[in-house]
CSV table of C-alpha atoms in Angstrom, one decimal:
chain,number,residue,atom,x,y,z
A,1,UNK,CA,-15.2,10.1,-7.7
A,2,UNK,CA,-15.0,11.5,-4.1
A,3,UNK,CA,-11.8,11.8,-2.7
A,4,UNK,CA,-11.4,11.0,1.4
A,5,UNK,CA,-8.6,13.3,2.2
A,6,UNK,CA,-7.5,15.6,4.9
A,7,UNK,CA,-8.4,19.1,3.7
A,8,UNK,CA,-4.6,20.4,5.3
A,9,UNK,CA,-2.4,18.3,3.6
A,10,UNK,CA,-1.6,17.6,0.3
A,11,UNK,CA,-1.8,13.4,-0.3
A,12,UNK,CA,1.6,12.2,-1.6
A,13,UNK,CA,0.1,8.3,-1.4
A,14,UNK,CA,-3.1,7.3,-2.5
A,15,UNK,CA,-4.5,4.0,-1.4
A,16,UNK,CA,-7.3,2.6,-3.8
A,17,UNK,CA,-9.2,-0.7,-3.1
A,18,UNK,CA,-11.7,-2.5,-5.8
A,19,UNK,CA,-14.1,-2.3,-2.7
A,20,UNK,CA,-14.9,-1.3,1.0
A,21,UNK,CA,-15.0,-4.8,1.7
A,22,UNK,CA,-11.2,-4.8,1.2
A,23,UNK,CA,-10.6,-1.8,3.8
A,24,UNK,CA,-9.7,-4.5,6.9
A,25,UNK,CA,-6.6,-5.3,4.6
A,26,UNK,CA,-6.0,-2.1,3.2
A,27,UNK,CA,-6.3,-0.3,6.4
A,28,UNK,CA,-2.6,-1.5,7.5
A,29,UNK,CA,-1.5,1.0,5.0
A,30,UNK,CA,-2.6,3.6,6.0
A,31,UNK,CA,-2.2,3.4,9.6
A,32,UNK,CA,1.3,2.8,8.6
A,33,UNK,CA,1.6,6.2,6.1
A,34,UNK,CA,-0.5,7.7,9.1
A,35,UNK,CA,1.9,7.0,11.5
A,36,UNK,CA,5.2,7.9,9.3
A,37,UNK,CA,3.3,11.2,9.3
A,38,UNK,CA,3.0,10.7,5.0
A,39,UNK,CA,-0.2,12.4,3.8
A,40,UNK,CA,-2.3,9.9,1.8
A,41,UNK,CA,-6.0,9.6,0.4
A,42,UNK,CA,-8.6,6.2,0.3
A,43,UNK,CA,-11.3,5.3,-2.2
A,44,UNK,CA,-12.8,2.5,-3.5
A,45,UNK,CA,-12.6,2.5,-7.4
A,46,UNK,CA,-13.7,-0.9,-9.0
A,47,UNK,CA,-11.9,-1.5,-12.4
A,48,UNK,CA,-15.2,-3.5,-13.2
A,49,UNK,CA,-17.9,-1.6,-12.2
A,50,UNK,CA,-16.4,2.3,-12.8
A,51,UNK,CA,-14.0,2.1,-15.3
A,52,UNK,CA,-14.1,5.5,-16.2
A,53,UNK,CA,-14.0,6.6,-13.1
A,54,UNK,CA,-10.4,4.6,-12.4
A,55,UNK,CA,-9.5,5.9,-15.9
A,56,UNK,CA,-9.8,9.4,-14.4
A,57,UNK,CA,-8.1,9.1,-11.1
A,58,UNK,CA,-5.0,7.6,-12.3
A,59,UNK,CA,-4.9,10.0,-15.4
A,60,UNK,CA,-4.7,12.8,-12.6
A,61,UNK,CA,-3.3,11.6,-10.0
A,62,UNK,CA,0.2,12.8,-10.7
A,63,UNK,CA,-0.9,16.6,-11.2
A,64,UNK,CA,-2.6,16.2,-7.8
A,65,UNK,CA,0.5,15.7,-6.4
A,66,UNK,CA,0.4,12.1,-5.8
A,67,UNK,CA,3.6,10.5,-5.8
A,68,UNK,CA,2.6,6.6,-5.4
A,69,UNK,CA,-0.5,4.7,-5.6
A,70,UNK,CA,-1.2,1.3,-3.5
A,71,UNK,CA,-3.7,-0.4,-5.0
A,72,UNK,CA,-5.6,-3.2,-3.3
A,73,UNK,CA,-8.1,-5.7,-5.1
A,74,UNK,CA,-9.1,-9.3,-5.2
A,75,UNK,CA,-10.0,-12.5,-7.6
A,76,UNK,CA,-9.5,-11.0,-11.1
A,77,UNK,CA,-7.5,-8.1,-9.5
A,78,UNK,CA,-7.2,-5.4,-12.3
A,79,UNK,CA,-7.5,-2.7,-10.6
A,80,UNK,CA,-3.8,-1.8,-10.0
A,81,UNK,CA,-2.9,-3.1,-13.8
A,82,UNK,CA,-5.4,-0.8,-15.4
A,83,UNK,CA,-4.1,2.1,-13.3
A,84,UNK,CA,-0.3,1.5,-14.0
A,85,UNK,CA,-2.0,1.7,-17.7
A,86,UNK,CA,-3.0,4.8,-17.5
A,87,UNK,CA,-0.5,7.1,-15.1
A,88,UNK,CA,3.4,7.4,-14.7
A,89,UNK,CA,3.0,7.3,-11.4
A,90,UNK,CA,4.6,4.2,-9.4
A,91,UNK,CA,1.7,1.6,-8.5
A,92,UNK,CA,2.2,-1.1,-5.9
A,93,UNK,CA,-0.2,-4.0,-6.1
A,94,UNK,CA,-1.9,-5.8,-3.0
A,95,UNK,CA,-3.4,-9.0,-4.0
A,96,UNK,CA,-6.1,-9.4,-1.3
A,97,UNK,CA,-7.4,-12.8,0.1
A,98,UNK,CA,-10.6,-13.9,-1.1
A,99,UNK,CA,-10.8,-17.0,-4.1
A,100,UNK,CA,-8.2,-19.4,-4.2
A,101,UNK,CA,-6.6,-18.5,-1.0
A,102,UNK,CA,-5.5,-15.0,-2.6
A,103,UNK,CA,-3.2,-16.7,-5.7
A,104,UNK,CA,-6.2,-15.5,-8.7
A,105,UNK,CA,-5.7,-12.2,-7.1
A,106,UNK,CA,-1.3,-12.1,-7.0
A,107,UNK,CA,-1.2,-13.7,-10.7
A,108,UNK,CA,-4.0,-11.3,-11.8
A,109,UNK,CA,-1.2,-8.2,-10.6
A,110,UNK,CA,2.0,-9.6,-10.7
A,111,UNK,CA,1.3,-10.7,-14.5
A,112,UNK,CA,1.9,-7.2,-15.9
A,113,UNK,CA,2.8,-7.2,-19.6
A,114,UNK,CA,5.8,-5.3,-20.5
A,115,UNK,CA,5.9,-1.6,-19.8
A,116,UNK,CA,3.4,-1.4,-17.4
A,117,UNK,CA,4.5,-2.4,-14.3
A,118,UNK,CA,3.1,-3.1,-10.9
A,119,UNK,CA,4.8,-3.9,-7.9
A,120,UNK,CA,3.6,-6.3,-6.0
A,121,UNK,CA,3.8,-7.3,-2.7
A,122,UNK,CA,2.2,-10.6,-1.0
A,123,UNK,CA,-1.0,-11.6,-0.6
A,124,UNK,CA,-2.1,-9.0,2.2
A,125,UNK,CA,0.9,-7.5,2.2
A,126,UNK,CA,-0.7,-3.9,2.6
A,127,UNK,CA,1.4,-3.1,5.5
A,128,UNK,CA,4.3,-3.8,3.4
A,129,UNK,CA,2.8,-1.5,0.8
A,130,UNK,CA,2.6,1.1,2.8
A,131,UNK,CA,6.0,0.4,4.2
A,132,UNK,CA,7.5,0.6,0.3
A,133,UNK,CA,5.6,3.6,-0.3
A,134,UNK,CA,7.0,5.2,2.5
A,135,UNK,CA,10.8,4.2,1.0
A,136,UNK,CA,10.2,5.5,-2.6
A,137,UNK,CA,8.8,8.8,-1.6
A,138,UNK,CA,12.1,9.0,1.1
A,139,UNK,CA,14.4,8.9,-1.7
A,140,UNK,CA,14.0,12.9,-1.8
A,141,UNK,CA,12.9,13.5,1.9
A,142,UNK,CA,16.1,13.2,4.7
A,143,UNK,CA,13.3,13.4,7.7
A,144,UNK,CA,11.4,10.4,6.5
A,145,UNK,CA,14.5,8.6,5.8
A,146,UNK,CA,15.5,8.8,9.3
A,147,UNK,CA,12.0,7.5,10.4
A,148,UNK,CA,12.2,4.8,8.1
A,149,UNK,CA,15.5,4.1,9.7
A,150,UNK,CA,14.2,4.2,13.0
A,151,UNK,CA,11.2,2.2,12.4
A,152,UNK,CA,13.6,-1.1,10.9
A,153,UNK,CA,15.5,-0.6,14.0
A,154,UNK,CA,12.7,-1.1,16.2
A,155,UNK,CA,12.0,-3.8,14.3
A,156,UNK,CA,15.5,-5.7,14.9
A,157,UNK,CA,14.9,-4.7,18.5
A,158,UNK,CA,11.7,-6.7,19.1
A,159,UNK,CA,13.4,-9.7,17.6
A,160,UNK,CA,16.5,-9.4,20.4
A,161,UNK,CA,14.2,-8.8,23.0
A,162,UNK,CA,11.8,-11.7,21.4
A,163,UNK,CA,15.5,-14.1,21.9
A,164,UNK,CA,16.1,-13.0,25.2
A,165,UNK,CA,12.6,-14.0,27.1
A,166,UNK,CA,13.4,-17.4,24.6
A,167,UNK,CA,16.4,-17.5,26.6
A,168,UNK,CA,14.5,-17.6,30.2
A,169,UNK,CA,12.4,-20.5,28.9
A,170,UNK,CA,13.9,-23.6,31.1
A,171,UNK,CA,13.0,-27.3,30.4
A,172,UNK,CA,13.6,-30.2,32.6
């Protein structure tokens, strides 16, 4: 399977979706790993249609260094199930949007039989992926830490600054 990797860096995350159709979701991620300066790979492996393949990416991705996997996939959603089957390495699940308003796709991950967990995050929730990604692997990196800090302060800044234009909204 072809990796798409920076050739500098090392990838600590490794973002996997069952298909390139999924990339407008899965994108979010990375953008987000991209701009907490986290080195991170993207593939499309389909649990269906190269099982072997999947088999052998998640058997090595811990020696490659990887040190979380988001995996993104739709409908029957097995993808990040059959990974978390075969690696030690933590696997967050992104049901994507496609069937039944996305709910085949959360069941299929967040229905993980014991000792092979997955977590999940909602339906489209790659940005929040990304975002836990970035907090596991900042558990043993102080510098990251501080950006994760920094970014959830920004985000309790846009919410003041969202109430105070609120506040110059007058009604007769």
């Amino acid at each position: 399977y072809p990796l798409r990797t920076s050739p500098l860096m090392t990838p600590l995350v490794s973002i996997i979706m069952g298909s390139t159709s999924d990339l407008p979701v899965m994108e979010k991620a990375a953008e987000f790993l991209n701009d907490m300066e986290i080195p991170f790979e993207m593939n499309a492996l389909s649990a269906h249609r190269t099982p072997q393949e999947v088999e052998d990416f998640a058997k090595s991705a811990q020696a490659r260094g990887i040190k979380v996997i988001i995996a993104g996939a739709g409908m029957a959603a097995a993808l990040p199930g059959v990974v978390a089957a075969s690696t030690n390495v933590p696997v967050i699940g992104v049901p994507i949007k496609g069937m039944l308003d996305g709910l085949d796709a959360l069941l299929s991950i967040v229905q993980m039989p014991p000792g092979i967990p997955v977590a999940t995050v909602g339906v489209n929730g790659a940005l929040n992926a990304g975002i836990l990604a970035a907090q596991m692997i900042s558990l043993s990196d102080a510098a990251l830490a501080e950006k994760l800090a920094a970014y959830k302060e920004g985000l309790k800044s846009k919410i003041v600054k969202a109430n105070e234009e609120l506040s110059e909204v007058k009604y007769a």
